[in-house]
PDB file of C-alpha atoms and ligand atoms in Angstrom:
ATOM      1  CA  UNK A 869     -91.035-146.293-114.762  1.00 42.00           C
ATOM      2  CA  UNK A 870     -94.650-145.604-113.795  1.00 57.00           C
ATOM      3  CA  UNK A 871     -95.559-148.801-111.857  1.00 63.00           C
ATOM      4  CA  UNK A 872     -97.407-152.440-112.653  1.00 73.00           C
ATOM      5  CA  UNK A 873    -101.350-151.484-113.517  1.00 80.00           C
ATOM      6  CA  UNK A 874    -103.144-152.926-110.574  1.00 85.00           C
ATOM      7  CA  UNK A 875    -106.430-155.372-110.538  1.00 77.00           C
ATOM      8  CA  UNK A 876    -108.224-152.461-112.354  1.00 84.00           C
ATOM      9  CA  UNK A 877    -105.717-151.548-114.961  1.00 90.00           C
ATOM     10  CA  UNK A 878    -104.338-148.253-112.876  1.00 94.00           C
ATOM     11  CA  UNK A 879    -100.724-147.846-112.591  1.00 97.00           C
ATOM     12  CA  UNK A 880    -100.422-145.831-109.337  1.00 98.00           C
ATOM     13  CA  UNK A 881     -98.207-146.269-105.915  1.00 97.00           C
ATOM     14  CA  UNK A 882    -100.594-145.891-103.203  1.00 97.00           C
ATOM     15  CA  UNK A 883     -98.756-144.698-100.004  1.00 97.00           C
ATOM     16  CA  UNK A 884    -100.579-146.567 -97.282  1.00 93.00           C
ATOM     17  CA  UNK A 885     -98.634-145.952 -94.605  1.00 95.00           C
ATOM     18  CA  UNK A 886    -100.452-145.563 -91.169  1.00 97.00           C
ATOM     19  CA  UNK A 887     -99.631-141.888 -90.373  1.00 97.00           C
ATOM     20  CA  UNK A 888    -100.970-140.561 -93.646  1.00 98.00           C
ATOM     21  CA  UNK A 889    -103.749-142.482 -93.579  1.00 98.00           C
ATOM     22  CA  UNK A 890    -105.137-141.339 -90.273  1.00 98.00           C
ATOM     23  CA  UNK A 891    -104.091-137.817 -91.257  1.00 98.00           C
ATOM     24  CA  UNK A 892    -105.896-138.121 -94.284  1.00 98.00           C
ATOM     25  CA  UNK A 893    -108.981-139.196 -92.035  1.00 98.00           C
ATOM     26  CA  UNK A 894    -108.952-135.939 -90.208  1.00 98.00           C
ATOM     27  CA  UNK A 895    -108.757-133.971 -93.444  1.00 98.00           C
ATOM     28  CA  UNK A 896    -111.560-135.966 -95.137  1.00 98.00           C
ATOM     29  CA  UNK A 897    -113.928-134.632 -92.062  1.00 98.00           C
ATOM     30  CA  UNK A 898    -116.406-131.906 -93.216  1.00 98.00           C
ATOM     31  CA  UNK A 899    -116.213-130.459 -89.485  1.00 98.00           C
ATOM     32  CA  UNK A 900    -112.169-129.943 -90.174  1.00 98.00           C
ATOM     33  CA  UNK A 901    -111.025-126.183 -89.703  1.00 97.00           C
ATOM     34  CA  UNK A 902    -108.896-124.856 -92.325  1.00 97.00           C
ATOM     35  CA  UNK A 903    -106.099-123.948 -89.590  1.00 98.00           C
ATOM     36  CA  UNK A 904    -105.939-127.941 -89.357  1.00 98.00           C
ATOM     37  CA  UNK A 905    -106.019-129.095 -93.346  1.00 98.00           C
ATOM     38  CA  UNK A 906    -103.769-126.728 -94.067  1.00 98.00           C
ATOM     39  CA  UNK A 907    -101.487-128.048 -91.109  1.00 98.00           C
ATOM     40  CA  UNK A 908    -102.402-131.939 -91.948  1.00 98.00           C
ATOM     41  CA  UNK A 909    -101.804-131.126 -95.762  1.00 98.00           C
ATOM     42  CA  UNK A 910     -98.009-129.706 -95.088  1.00 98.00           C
ATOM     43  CA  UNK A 911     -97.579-132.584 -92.896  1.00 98.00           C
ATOM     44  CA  UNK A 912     -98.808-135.154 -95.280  1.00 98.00           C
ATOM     45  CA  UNK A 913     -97.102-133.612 -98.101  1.00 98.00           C
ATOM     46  CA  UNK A 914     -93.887-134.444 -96.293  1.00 98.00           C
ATOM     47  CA  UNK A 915     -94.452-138.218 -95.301  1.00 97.00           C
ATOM     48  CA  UNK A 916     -94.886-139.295 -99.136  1.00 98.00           C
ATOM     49  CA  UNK A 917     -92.388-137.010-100.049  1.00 97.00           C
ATOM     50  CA  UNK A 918     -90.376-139.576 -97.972  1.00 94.00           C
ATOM     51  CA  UNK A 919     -91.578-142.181-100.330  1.00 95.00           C
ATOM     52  CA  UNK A 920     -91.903-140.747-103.306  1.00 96.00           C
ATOM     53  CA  UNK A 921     -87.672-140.098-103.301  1.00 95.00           C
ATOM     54  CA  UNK A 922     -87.430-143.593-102.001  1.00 93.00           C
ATOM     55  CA  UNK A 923     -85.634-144.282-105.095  1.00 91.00           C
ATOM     56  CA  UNK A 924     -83.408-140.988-105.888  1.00 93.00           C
ATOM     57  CA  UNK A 925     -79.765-142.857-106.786  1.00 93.00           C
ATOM     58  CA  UNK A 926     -77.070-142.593-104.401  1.00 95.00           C
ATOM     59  CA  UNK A 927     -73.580-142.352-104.856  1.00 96.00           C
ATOM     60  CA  UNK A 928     -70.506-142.855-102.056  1.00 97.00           C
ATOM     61  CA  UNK A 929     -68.177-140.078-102.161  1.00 97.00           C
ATOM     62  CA  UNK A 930     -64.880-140.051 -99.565  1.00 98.00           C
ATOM     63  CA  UNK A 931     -65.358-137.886 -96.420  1.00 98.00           C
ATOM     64  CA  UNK A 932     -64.001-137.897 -92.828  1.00 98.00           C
ATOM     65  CA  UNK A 933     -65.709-138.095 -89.366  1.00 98.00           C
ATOM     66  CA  UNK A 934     -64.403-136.732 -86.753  1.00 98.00           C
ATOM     67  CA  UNK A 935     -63.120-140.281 -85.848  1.00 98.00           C
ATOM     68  CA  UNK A 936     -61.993-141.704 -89.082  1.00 98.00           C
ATOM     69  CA  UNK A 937     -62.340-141.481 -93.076  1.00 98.00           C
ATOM     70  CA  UNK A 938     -65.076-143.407 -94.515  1.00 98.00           C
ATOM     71  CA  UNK A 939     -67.014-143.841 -97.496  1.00 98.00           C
ATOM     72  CA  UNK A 940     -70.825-142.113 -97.500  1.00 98.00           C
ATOM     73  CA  UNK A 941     -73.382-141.617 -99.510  1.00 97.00           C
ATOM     74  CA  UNK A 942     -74.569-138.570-101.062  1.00 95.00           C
ATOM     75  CA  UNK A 943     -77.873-138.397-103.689  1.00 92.00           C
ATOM     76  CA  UNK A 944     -76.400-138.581-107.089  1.00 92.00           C
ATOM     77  CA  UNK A 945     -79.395-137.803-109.242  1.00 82.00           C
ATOM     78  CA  UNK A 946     -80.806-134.650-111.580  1.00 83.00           C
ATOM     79  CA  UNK A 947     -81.677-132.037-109.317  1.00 93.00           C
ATOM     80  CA  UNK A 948     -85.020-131.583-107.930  1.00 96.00           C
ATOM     81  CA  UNK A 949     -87.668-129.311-109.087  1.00 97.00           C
ATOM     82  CA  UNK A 950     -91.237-128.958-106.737  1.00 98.00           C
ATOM     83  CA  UNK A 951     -93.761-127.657-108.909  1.00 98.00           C
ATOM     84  CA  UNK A 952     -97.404-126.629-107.333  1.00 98.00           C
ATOM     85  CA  UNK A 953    -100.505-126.325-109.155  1.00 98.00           C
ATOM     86  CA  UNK A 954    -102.307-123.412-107.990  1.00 97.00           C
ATOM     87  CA  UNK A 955    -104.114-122.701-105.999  1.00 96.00           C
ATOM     88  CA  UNK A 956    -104.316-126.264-104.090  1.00 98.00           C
ATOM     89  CA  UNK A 957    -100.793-127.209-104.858  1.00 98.00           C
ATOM     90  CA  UNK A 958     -99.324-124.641-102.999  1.00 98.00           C
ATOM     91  CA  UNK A 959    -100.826-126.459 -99.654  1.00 98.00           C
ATOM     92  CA  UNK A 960     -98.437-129.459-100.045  1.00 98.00           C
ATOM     93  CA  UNK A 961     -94.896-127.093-100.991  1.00 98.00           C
ATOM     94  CA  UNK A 962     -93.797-126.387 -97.516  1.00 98.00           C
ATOM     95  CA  UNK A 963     -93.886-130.131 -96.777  1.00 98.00           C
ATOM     96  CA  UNK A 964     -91.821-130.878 -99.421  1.00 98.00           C
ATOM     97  CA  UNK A 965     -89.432-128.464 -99.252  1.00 97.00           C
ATOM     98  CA  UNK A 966     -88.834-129.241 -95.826  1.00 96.00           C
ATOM     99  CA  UNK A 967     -87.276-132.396 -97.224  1.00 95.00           C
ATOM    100  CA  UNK A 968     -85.923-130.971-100.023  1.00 95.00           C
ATOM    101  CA  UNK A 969     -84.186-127.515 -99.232  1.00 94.00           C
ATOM    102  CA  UNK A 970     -82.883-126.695-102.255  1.00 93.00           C
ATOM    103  CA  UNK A 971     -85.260-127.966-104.467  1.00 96.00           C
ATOM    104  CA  UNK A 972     -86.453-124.761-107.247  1.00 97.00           C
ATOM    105  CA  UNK A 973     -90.267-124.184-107.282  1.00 98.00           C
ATOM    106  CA  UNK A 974     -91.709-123.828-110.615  1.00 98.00           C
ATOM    107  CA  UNK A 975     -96.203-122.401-110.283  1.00 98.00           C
ATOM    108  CA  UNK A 976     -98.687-123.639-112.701  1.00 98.00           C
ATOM    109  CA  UNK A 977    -101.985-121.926-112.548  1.00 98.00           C
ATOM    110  CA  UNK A 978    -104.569-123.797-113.704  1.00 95.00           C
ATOM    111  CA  UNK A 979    -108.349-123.976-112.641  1.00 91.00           C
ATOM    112  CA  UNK A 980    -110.942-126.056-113.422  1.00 89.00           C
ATOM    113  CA  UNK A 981    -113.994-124.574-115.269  1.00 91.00           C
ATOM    114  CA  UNK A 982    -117.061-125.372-113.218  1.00 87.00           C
ATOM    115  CA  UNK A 983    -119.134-126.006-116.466  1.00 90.00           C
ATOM    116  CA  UNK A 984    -116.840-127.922-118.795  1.00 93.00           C
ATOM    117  CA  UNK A 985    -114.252-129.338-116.190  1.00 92.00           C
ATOM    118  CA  UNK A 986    -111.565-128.665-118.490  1.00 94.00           C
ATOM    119  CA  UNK A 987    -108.780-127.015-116.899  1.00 95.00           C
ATOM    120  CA  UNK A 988    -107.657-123.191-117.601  1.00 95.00           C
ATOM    121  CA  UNK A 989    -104.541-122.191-117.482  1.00 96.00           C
ATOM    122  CA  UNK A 990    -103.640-118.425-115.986  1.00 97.00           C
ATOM    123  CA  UNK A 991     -99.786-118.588-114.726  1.00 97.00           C
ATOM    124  CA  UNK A 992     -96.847-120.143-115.651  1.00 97.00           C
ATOM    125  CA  UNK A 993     -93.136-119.339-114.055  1.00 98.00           C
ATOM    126  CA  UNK A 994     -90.426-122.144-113.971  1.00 98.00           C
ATOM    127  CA  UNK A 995     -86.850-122.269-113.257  1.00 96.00           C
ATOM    128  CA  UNK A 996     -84.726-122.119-116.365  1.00 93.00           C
ATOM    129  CA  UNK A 997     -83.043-125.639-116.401  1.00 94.00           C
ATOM    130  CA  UNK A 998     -86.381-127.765-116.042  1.00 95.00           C
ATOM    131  CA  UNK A 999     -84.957-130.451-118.866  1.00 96.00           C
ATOM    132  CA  UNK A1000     -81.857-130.930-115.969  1.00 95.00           C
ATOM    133  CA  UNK A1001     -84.137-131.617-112.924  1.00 96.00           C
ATOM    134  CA  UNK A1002     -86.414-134.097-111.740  1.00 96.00           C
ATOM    135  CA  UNK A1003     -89.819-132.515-110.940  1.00 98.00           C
ATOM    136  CA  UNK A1004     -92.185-133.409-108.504  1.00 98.00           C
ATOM    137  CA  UNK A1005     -95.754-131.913-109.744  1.00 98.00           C
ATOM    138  CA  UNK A1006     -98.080-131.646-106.446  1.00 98.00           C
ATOM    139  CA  UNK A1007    -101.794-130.986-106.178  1.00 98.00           C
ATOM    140  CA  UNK A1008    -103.952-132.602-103.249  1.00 98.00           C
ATOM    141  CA  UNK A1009    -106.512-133.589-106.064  1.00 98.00           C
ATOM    142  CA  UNK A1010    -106.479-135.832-108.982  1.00 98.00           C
ATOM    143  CA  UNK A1011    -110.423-135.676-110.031  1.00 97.00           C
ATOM    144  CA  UNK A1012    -110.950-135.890-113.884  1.00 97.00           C
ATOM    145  CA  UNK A1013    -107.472-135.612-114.271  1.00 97.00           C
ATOM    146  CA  UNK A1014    -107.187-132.719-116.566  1.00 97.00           C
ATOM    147  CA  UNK A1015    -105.418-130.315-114.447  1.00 97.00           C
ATOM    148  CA  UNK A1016    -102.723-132.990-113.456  1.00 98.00           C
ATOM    149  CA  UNK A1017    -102.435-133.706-117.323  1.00 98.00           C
ATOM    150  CA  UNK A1018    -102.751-130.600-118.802  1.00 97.00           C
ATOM    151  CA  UNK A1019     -99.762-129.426-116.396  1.00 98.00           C
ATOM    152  CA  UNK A1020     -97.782-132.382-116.935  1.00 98.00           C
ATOM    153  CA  UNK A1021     -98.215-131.348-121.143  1.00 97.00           C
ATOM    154  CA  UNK A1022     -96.634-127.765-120.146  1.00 97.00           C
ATOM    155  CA  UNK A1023     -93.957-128.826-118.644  1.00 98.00           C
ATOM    156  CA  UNK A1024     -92.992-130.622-121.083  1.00 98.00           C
ATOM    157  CA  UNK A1025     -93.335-128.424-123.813  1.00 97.00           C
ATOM    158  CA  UNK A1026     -90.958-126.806-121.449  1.00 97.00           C
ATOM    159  CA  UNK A1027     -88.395-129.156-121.689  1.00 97.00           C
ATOM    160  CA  UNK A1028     -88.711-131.603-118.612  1.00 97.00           C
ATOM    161  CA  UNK A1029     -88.587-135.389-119.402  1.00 96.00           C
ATOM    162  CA  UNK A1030     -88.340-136.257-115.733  1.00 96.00           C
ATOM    163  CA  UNK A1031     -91.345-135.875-113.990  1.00 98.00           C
ATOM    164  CA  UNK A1032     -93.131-137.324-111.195  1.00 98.00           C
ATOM    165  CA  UNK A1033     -96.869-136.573-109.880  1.00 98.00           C
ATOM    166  CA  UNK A1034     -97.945-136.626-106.518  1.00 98.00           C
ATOM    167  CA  UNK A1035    -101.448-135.853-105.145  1.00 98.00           C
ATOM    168  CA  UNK A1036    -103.108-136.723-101.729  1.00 98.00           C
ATOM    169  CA  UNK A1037    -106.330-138.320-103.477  1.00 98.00           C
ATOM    170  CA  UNK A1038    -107.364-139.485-106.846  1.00 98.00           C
ATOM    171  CA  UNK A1039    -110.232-140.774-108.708  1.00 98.00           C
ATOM    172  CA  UNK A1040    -109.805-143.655-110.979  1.00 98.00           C
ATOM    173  CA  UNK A1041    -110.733-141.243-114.199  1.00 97.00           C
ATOM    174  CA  UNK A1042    -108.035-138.861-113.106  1.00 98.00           C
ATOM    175  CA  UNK A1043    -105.426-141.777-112.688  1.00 98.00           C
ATOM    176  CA  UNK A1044    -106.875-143.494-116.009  1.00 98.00           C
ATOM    177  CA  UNK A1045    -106.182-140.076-118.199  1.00 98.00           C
ATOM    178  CA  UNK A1046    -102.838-139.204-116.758  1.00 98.00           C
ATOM    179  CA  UNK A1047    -101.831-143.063-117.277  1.00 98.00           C
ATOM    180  CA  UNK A1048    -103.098-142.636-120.830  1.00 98.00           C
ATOM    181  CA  UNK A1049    -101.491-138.849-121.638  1.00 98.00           C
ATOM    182  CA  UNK A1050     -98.397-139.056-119.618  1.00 98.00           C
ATOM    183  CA  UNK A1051     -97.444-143.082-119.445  1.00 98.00           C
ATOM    184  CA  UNK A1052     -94.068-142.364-118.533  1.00 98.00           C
ATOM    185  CA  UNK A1053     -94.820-140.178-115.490  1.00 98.00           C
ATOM    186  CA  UNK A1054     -94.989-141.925-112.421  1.00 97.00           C
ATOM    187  CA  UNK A1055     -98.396-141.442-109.793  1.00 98.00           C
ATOM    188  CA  UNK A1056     -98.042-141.573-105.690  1.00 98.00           C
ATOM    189  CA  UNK A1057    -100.877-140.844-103.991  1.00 98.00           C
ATOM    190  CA  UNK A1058    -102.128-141.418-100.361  1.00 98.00           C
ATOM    191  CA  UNK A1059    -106.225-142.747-102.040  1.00 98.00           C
ATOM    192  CA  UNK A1060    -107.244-144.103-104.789  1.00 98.00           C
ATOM    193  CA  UNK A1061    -111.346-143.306-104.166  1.00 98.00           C
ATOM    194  CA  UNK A1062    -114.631-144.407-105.574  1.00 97.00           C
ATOM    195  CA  UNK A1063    -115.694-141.809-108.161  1.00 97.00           C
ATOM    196  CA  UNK A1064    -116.683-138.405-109.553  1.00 98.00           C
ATOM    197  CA  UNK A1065    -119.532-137.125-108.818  1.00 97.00           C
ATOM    198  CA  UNK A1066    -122.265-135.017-111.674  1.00 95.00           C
ATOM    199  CA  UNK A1067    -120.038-131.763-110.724  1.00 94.00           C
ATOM    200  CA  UNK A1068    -116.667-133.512-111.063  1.00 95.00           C
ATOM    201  CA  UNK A1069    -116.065-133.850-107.206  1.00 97.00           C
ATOM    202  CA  UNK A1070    -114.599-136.927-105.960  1.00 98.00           C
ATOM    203  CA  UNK A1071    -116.545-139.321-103.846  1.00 98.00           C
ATOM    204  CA  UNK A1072    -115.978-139.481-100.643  1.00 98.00           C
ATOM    205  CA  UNK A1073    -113.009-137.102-101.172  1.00 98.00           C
ATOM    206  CA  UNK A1074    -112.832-134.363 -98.862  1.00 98.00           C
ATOM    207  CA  UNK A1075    -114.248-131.443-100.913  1.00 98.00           C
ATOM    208  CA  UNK A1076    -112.675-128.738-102.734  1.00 97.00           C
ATOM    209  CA  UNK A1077    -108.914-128.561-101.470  1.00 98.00           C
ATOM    210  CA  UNK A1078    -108.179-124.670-102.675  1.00 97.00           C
ATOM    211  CA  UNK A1079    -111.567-123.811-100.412  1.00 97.00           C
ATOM    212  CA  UNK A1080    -110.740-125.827 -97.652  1.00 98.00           C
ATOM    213  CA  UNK A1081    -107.197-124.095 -98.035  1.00 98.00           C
ATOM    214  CA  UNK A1082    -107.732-121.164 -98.003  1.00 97.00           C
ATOM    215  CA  UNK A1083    -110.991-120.971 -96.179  1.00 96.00           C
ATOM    216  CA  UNK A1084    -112.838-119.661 -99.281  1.00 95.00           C
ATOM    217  CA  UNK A1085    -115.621-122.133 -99.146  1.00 83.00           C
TER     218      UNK A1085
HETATM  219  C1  PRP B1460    -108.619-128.529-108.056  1.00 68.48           C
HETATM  220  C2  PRP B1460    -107.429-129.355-107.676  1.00 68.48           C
HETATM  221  C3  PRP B1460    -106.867-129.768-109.003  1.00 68.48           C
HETATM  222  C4  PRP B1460    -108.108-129.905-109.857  1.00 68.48           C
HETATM  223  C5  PRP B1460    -108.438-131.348-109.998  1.00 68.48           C
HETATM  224  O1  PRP B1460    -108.237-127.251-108.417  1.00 68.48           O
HETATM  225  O2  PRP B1460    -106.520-128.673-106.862  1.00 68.48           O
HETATM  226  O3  PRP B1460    -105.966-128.818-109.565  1.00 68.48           O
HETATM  227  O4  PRP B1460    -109.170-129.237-109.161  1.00 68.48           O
HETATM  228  O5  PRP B1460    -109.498-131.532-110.854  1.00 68.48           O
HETATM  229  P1  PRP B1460    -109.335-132.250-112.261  1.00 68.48           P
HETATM  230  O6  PRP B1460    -108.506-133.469-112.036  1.00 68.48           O
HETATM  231  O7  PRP B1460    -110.754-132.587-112.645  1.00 68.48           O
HETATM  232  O8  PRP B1460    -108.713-131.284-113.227  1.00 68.48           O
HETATM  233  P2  PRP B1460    -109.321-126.119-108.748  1.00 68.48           P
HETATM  234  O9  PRP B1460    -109.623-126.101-110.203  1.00 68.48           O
HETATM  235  O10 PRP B1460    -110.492-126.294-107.829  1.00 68.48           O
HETATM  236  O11 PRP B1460    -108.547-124.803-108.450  1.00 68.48           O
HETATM  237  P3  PRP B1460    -108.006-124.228-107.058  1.00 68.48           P
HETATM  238  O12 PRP B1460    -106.870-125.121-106.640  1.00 68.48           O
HETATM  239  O13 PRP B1460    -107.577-122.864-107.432  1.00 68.48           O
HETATM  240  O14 PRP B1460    -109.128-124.244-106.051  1.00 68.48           O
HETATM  241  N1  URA B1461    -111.050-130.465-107.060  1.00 68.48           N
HETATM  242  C1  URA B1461    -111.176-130.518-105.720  1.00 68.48           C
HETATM  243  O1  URA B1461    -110.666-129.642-105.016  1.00 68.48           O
HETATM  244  N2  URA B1461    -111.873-131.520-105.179  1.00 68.48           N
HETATM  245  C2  URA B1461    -112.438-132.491-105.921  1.00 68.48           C
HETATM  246  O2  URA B1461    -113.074-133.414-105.359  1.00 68.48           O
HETATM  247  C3  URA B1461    -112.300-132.424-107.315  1.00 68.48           C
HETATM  248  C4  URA B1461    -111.586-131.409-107.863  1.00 68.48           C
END
């Protein structure tokens, strides 16, 4: 369900695909304006949403063309729920639900406390049915990894048992703790980097995502 561990024992499906990884080049740059992240985010956020339904079941159903009846195929899966953690998250929703129309958005608020790291929770709204969906948890960062975790923990003491994470880059810690919390969720992200820094921050990274946002730096 959540991948083979790779050489270094971290179960995670890197998207590597060209586009995001030159887009994710322009992001990592210091001298990037926040008109552009935000723009390279949303666009980002909807190529690995591409592969991160690669595997959504299908199911044929019996319709008619204009020319002649046929057999097609329709997504036969739960129902999709895109839930954002704040503030960052919020940068990779419209990408997503470009892809996914009717997907529900559930918000998480969590921050991360500059002294301890540990993530703080302030906000919490979900749709009603989260045990009936499948839910796609997005936040550009996986540092630590104990916002991603943490979030993952709420939801299901919720109710969901179907979830998926997706962030644009990760440190090995952050993949590591979420592997070890949450082994049955599933991890896509467009980087696995080298490390955290002393403040938490990951190396080479590109920064803090909610400043770079939201041009609160
Ligand atoms: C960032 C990021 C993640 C978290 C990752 O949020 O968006 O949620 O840090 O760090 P972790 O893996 O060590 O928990 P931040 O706390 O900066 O809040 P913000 O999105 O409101 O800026
Ligand atoms: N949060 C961020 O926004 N960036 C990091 O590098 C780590 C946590």
């Amino acid at each position: 369900m959540a991948g083979k561990a790779d050489k270094k024992g971290l179960k995670v499906h890197v998207i590597d695909h060209p586009l995001i990884q030159h887009k994710l080049t322009l992001m990592r740059m210091k001298e990037t304006s926040s008109k552009d992240f935000r723009d390279l985010l949303e666009e980002i956020a909807m190529l690995m949403g591409y592969e991160v339904t690669r595997d959504f079941p299908l199911r044929e159903i019996d319709i008619e063309t204009p020319v002649a009846p046929c057999k097609s195929k329709i997504i036969a899966g739960k129902k999709v729920g895109l839930v954002p953690i704040l503030r960052a998250g919020l940068g990779m929703l419209d990408g997503m639900l470009a892809l996914i129309p009717a997907a529900r958005v559930g918000h998480i608020g969590l921050y991360r406390d500059p002294e301890t790291l540990k993530p703080v929770e302030y906000y919490c709204k979900l749709p009603p049915d989260v045990s009936e969906r499948t839910l796609i948890v997005v936040d550009p960062m996986l540092a630590t990894g104990g916002s991603a975790s943490a979030a993952l923990t709420l939801l299901k003491e919720h109710g969901a048992r179907n979830l998926i994470l997706m962030c644009l880059v990760s440190a090995p810690d952050g993949i590591k703790v979420v592997n070890k919390d949450h082994p049955d969720v599933p991890i896509y992200t467009a980087a696995v980097d080298d490390h955290l820094n002393e403040h938490g921050y990951i190396v080479p990274g590109l920064g803090d995502a909610g400043d770079r946002i939201f041009g609160t730096l």
